[in-house]
XYZ file of C-alpha atoms in Angstrom:
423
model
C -30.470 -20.938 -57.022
C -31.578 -24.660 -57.566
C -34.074 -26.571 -55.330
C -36.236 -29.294 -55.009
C -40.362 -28.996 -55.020
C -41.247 -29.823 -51.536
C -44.839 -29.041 -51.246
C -47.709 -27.955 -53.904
C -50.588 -26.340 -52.932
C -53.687 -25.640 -55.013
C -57.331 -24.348 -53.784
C -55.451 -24.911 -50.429
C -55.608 -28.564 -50.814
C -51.871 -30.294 -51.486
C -51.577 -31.790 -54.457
C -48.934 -34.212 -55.990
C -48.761 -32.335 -59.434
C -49.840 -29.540 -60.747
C -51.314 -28.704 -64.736
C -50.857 -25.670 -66.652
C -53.093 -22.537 -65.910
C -52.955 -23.491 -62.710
C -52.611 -20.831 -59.636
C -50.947 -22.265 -56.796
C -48.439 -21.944 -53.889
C -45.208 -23.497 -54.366
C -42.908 -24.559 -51.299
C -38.701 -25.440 -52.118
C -36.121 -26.671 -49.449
C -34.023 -24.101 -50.575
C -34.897 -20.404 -52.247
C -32.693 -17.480 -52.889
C -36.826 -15.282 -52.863
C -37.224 -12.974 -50.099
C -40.358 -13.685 -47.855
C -42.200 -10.500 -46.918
C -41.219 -9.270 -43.397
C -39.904 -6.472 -41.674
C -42.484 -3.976 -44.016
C -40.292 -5.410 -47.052
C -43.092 -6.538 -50.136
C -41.897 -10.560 -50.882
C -39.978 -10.946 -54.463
C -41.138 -11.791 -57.782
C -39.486 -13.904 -60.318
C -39.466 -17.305 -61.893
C -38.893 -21.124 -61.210
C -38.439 -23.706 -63.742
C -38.199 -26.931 -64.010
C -35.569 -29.886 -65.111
C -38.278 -30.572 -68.057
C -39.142 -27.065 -69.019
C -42.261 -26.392 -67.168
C -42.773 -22.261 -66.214
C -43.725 -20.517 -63.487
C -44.092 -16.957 -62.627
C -44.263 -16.231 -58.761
C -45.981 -12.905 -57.901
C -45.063 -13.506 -54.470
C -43.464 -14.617 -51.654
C -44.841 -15.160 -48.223
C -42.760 -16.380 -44.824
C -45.309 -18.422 -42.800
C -44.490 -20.331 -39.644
C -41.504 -18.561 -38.984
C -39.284 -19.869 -41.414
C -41.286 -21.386 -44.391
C -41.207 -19.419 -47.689
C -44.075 -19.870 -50.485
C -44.116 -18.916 -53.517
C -47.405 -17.614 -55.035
C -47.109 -19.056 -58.667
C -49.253 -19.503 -61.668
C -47.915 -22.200 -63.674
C -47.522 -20.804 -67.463
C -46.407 -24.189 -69.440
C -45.625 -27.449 -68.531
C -46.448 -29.672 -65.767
C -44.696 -29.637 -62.225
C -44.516 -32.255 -59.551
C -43.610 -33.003 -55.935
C -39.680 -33.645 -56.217
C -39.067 -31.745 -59.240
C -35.118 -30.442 -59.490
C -36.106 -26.499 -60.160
C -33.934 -22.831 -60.926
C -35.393 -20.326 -58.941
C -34.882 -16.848 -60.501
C -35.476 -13.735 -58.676
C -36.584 -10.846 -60.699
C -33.204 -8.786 -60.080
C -34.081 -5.272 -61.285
C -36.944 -5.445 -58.886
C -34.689 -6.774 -55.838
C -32.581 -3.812 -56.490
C -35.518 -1.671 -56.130
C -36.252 -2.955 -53.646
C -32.714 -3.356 -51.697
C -32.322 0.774 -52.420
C -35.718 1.437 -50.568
C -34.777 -0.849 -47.639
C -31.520 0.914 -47.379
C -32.762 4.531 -47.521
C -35.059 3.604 -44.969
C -33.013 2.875 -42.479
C -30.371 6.613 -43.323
C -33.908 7.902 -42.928
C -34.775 6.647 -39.555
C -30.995 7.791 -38.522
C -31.710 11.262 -39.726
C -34.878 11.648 -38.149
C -33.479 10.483 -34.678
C -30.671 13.148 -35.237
C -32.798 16.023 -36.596
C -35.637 15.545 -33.727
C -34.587 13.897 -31.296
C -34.393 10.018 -29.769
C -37.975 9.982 -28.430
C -38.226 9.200 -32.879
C -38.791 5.250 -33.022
C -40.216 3.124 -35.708
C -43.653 2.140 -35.599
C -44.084 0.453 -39.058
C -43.279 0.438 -42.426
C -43.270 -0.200 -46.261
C -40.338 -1.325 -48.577
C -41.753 -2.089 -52.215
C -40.102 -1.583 -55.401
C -41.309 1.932 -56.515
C -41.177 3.562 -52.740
C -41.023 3.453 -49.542
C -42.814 4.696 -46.195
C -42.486 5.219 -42.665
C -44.233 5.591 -39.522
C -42.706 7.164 -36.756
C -43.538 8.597 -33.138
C -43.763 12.517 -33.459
C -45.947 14.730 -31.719
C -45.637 17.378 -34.107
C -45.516 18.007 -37.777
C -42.108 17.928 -39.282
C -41.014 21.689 -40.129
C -39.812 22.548 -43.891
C -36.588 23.476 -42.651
C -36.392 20.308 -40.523
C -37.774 17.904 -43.188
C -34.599 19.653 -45.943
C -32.275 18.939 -43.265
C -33.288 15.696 -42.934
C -33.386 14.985 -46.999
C -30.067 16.669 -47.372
C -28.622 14.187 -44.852
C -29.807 11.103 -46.212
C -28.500 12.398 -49.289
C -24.674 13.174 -47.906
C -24.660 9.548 -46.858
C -25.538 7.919 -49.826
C -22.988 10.376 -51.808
C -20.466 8.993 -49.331
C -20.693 5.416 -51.072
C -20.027 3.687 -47.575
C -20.083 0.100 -47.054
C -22.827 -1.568 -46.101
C -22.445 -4.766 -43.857
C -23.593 -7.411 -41.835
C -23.121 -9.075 -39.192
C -24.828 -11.784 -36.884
C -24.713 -11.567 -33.172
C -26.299 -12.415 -29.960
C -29.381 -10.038 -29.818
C -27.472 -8.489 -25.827
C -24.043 -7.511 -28.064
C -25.946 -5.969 -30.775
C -27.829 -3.665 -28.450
C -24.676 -3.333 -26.619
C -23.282 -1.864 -29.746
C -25.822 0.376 -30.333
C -27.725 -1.599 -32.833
C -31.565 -0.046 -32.661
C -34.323 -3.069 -31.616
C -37.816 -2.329 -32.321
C -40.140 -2.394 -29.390
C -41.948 -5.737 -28.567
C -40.296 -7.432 -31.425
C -39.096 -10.717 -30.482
C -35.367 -11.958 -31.358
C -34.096 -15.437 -31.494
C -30.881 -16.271 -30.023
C -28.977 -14.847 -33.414
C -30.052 -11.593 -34.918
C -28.911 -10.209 -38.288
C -26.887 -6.343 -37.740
C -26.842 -4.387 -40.791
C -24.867 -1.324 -40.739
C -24.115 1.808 -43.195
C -23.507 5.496 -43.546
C -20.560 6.035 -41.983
C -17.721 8.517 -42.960
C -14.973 5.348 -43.338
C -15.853 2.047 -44.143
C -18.554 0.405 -42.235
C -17.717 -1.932 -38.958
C -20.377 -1.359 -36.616
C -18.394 1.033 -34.407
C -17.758 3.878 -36.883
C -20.973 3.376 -38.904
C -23.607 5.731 -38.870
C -27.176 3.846 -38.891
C -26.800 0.105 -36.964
C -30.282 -1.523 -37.226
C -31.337 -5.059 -36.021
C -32.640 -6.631 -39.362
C -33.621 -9.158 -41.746
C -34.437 -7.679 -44.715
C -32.065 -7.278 -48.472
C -29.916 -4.133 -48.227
C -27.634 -2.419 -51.117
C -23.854 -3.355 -50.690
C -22.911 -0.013 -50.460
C -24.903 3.505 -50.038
C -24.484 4.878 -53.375
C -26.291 2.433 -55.016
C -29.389 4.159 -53.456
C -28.638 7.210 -56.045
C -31.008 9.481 -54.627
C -33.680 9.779 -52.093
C -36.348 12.590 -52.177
C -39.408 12.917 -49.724
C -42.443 13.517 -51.425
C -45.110 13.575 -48.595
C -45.238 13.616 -44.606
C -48.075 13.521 -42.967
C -49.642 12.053 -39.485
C -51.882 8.424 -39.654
C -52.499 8.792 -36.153
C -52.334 10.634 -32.984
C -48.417 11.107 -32.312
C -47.339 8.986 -35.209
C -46.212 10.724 -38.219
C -45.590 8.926 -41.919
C -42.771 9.981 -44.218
C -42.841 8.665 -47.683
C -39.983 8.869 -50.230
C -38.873 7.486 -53.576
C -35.468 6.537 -54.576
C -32.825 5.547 -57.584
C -34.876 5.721 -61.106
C -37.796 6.311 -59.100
C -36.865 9.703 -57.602
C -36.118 10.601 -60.923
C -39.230 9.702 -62.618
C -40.596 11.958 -60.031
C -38.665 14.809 -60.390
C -38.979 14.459 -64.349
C -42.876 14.447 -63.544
C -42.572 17.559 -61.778
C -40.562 19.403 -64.136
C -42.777 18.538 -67.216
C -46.143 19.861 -64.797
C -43.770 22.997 -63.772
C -42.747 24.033 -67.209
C -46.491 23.262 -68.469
C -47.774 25.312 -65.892
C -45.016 28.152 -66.773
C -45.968 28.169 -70.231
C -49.640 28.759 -69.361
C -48.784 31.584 -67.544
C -46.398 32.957 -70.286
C -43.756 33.346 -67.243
C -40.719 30.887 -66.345
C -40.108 28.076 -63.623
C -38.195 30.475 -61.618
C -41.224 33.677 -61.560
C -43.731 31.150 -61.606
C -44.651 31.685 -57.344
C -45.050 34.908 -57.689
C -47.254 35.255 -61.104
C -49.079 32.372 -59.135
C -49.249 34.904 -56.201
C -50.207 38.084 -58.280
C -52.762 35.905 -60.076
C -54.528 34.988 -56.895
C -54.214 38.450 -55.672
C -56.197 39.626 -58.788
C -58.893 36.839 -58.274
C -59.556 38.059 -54.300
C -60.054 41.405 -55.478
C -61.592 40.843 -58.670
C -64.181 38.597 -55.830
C -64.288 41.839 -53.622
C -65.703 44.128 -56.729
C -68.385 41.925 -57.519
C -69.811 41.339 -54.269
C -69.639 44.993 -54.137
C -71.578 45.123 -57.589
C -73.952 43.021 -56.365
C -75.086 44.664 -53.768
C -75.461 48.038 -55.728
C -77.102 45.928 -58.437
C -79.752 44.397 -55.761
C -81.525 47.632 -55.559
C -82.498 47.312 -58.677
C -83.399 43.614 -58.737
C -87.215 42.028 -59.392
C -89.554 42.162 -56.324
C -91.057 46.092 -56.393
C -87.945 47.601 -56.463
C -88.488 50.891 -54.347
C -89.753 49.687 -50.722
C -92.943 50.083 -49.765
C -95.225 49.919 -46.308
C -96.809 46.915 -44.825
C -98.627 47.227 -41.607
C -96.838 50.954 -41.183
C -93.468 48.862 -41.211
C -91.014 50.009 -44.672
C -90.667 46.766 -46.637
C -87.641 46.262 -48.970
C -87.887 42.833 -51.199
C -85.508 42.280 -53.915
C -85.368 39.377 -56.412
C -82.113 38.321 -57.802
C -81.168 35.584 -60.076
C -77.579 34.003 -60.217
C -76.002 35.565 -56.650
C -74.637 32.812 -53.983
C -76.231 32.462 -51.077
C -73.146 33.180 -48.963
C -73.876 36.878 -50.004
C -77.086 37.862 -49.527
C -76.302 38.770 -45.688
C -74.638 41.526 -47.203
C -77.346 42.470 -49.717
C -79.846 42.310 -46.457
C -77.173 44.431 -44.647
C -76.776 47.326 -47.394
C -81.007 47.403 -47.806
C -81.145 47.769 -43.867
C -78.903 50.407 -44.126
C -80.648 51.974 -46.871
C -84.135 51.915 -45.801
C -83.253 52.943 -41.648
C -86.256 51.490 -40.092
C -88.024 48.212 -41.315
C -87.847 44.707 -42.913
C -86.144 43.581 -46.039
C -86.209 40.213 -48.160
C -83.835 38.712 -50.386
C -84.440 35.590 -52.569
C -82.030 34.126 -54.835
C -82.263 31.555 -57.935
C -78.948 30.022 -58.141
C -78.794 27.481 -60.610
C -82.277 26.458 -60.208
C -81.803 26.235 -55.846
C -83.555 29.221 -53.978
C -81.793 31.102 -51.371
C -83.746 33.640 -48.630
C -82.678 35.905 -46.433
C -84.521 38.040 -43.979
C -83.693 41.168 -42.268
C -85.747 43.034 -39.465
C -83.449 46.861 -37.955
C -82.739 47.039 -34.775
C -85.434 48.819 -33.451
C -88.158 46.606 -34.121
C -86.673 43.020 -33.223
C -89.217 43.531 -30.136
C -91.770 43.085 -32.015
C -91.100 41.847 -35.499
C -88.917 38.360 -35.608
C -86.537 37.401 -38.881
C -87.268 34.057 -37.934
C -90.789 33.798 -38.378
C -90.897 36.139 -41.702
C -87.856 33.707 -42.883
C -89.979 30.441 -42.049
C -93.125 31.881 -43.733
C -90.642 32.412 -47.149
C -89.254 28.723 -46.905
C -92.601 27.052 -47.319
C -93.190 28.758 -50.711
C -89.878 27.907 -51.794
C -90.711 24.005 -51.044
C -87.957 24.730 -48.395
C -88.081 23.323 -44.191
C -87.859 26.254 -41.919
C -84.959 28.043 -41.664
C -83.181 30.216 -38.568
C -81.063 32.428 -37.478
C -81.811 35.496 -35.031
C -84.381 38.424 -34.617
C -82.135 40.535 -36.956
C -81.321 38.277 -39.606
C -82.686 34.626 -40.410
C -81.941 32.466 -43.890
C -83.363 29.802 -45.605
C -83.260 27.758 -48.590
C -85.587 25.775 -50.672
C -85.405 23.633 -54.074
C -87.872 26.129 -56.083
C -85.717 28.330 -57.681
C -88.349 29.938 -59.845
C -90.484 30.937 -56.603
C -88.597 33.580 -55.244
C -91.305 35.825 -55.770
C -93.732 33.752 -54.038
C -91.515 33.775 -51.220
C -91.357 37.567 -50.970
C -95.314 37.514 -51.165
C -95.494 35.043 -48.136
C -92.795 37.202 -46.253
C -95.143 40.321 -47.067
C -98.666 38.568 -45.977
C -96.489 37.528 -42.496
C -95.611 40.948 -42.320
C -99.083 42.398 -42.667
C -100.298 40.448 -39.744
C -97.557 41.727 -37.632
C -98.556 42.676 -33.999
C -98.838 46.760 -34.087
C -96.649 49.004 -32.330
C -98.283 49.533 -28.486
């Protein structure tokens, strides 16, 4: 479209003319740009002048209700208050753009259908490459309910209906239908766009009515395709759908292919086994996990520390050493020595990767007398560690001395010996 420079703006002061290299905000009496509103991002294009000067706007803002700017950076040339321009609006992107708007709104349909009318927008994001929205929904969406949902979308836009407008008095649209968001305020004329019907769209017989503003495909196939690729909730009883469209749900799909087959090929299976070589490969790992805990503990018998137990104070004493076991198993090393020695105390230190982990066990029958705790705490100070806890029958403790595990076991061993006796 063609226009006249009303208004330059640069480092927020107005200016009568502006230079090249220049970043500044460029106001028309007239634009064919889109402002951003309604959750749709503001277009992108170009304006030039009657005597060649460039600019590129990145974007376009709607201030004061109904004045457009153009964020510009002036490329070449020099432009002025006055100056004739040709405003061009990057199309491919507007079309990107139009399709997300679109699909948004056969979206918000199908989730009203699918779960119900309590479903009601509470924002949302049309820009070039996707699209999200935020919705009121107690719940997560189900698989089977977020297909359905897809698939629908989908039917519509195969149906190539019309898409129209219409203005109206803001009472007739609702009358109609025509869905209003909440606390949004209408002037005396609002804009009706509606789609997705079965035969060509009038209002009455079409399937989504929306009040709004925003740039819209002129009929439902030019969407292509619309595939959900997240939902999630932002906040409590507000869910967020997010979907790509056109070129852009194919890009996805392409991307998921190529990681598919990559990942099929690295499994020497096909796209089609791949879940369940996935499954029997995860299967192997858990029990692969099981045998070497198992190992471990049979192995811990024979670990560093004196090896056979011996007796402290009259109490059997059972330290073991071990290098390169996690500390989420040593319970079960302390467990299996308990077992094995009947009546008395064990100790288990472990260097893992240079950090110390300490557990303490004390059987059953002497937890009157002898606590974990305070054998565990006497450890954790040789193993530059602070404290520890746990209960009467099994404390553990940690420390950043990895190499004085057998210090530790000596501390736990002198704590021991001064033990009250038996009464």
């Amino acid at each position: 479209a063609e226009g006249v420079v009303t208004a330059l703006i640069v480092d927020g002061k107005q200016v009568e003319k502006a230079e090249p290299g220049s970043e500044l905000l460029v106001i028309v009496n007239q634009t064919p740009f889109y402002g951003e509103s309604g959750g749709q991002m503001g277009d992108t294009g170009t304006i030039r002048t009657a005597d060649g000067a460039l600019l590129t706007v990145t974007d376009t803002q709607k201030k004061l209700g109904d004045v457009f700017v153009h964020v510009a950076s002036l490329d070449s040339g020099t432009v002025k208050l006055g100056d004739p321009v040709e405003l061009m609006v990057d199309a491919e992107r507007r079309d990107r753009l139009r399709a997300n708007h679109s699909a948004t709104h056969l979206l918000h349909e199908a989730l009203r259908r699918r779960l119900g009318d309590h479903v009601a927008q509470k924002g949302s994001l049309v820009a070039p490459d996707r699209l999200r929205f935020d919705f009121s929904q107690p719940t997560a969406i189900s698989r089977e309910d977020l297909a359905w949902i897809e698939t629908e979308v989908n039917r519509r836009v195969r149906m190539n209906s019309a898409v129209t407008t219409r203005l109206m008095t803001p009472d007739a649209a609702i009358g109609e239908g025509a869905m209003a968001l909440f606390g949004e305020k209408y002037g005396d004329e609002v804009r009706v766009v509606s789609m997705g019907g079965d035969v060509e769209a009038d209002g009455k017989s079409a399937w989504s009515v929306e009040l709004c503003g925003g740039t819209h495909v002129g009929r439902t196939g030019d969407i292509g395709l619309l595939k959900v690729v997240s939902e999630a909730a932002v906040a409590a009883g507000v869910r967020r759908v997010e979907a790509v469209t056109g070129i852009g749900a194919l890009d996805w799909l392409n991307a998921r292919e190529t990681a598919l087959t990559e990942a099929s090929a690295e499994l020497k299976t096909t796209p089609e086994d791949l879940p369940a070589r996935v499954h029997a490969l995860i299967e192997d790992r858990r029990r692969l996990e099981r045998e070497l805990v198992e190992t471990r503990k049979k192995l811990a018998s024979g670990g560093s520390g004196g090896g056979a137990s011996k007796t402290v104070a009259g109490i059997t004493f059972a330290a073991r050493a071990l290098d390169g076991v996690p500390a989420r198993e040593l319970k079960g090393v302390a467990d299996g020595l308990k077992q094995e020695i009947g009546s008395g105390v064990v100790a288990v230190v472990s260097n893992d990767d240079g950090k110390a982990s300490l557990v303490v066990g004390v059987t059953a029958d002497l937890t009157g007398r002898i606590s974990a705790v305070d054998l565990v705490r006497a450890g954790s100070e040789a193993l530059g560690g602070k404290g520890g806890g746990g209960r009467p029958d099994m404390a553990q403790a940690g420390g950043p001395d990895g190499a004085a595990g057998e210090k530790a076991l000596a501390a736990i061993e002198a704590a021991l010996a001064s033990a009250p006796a038996a009464a």
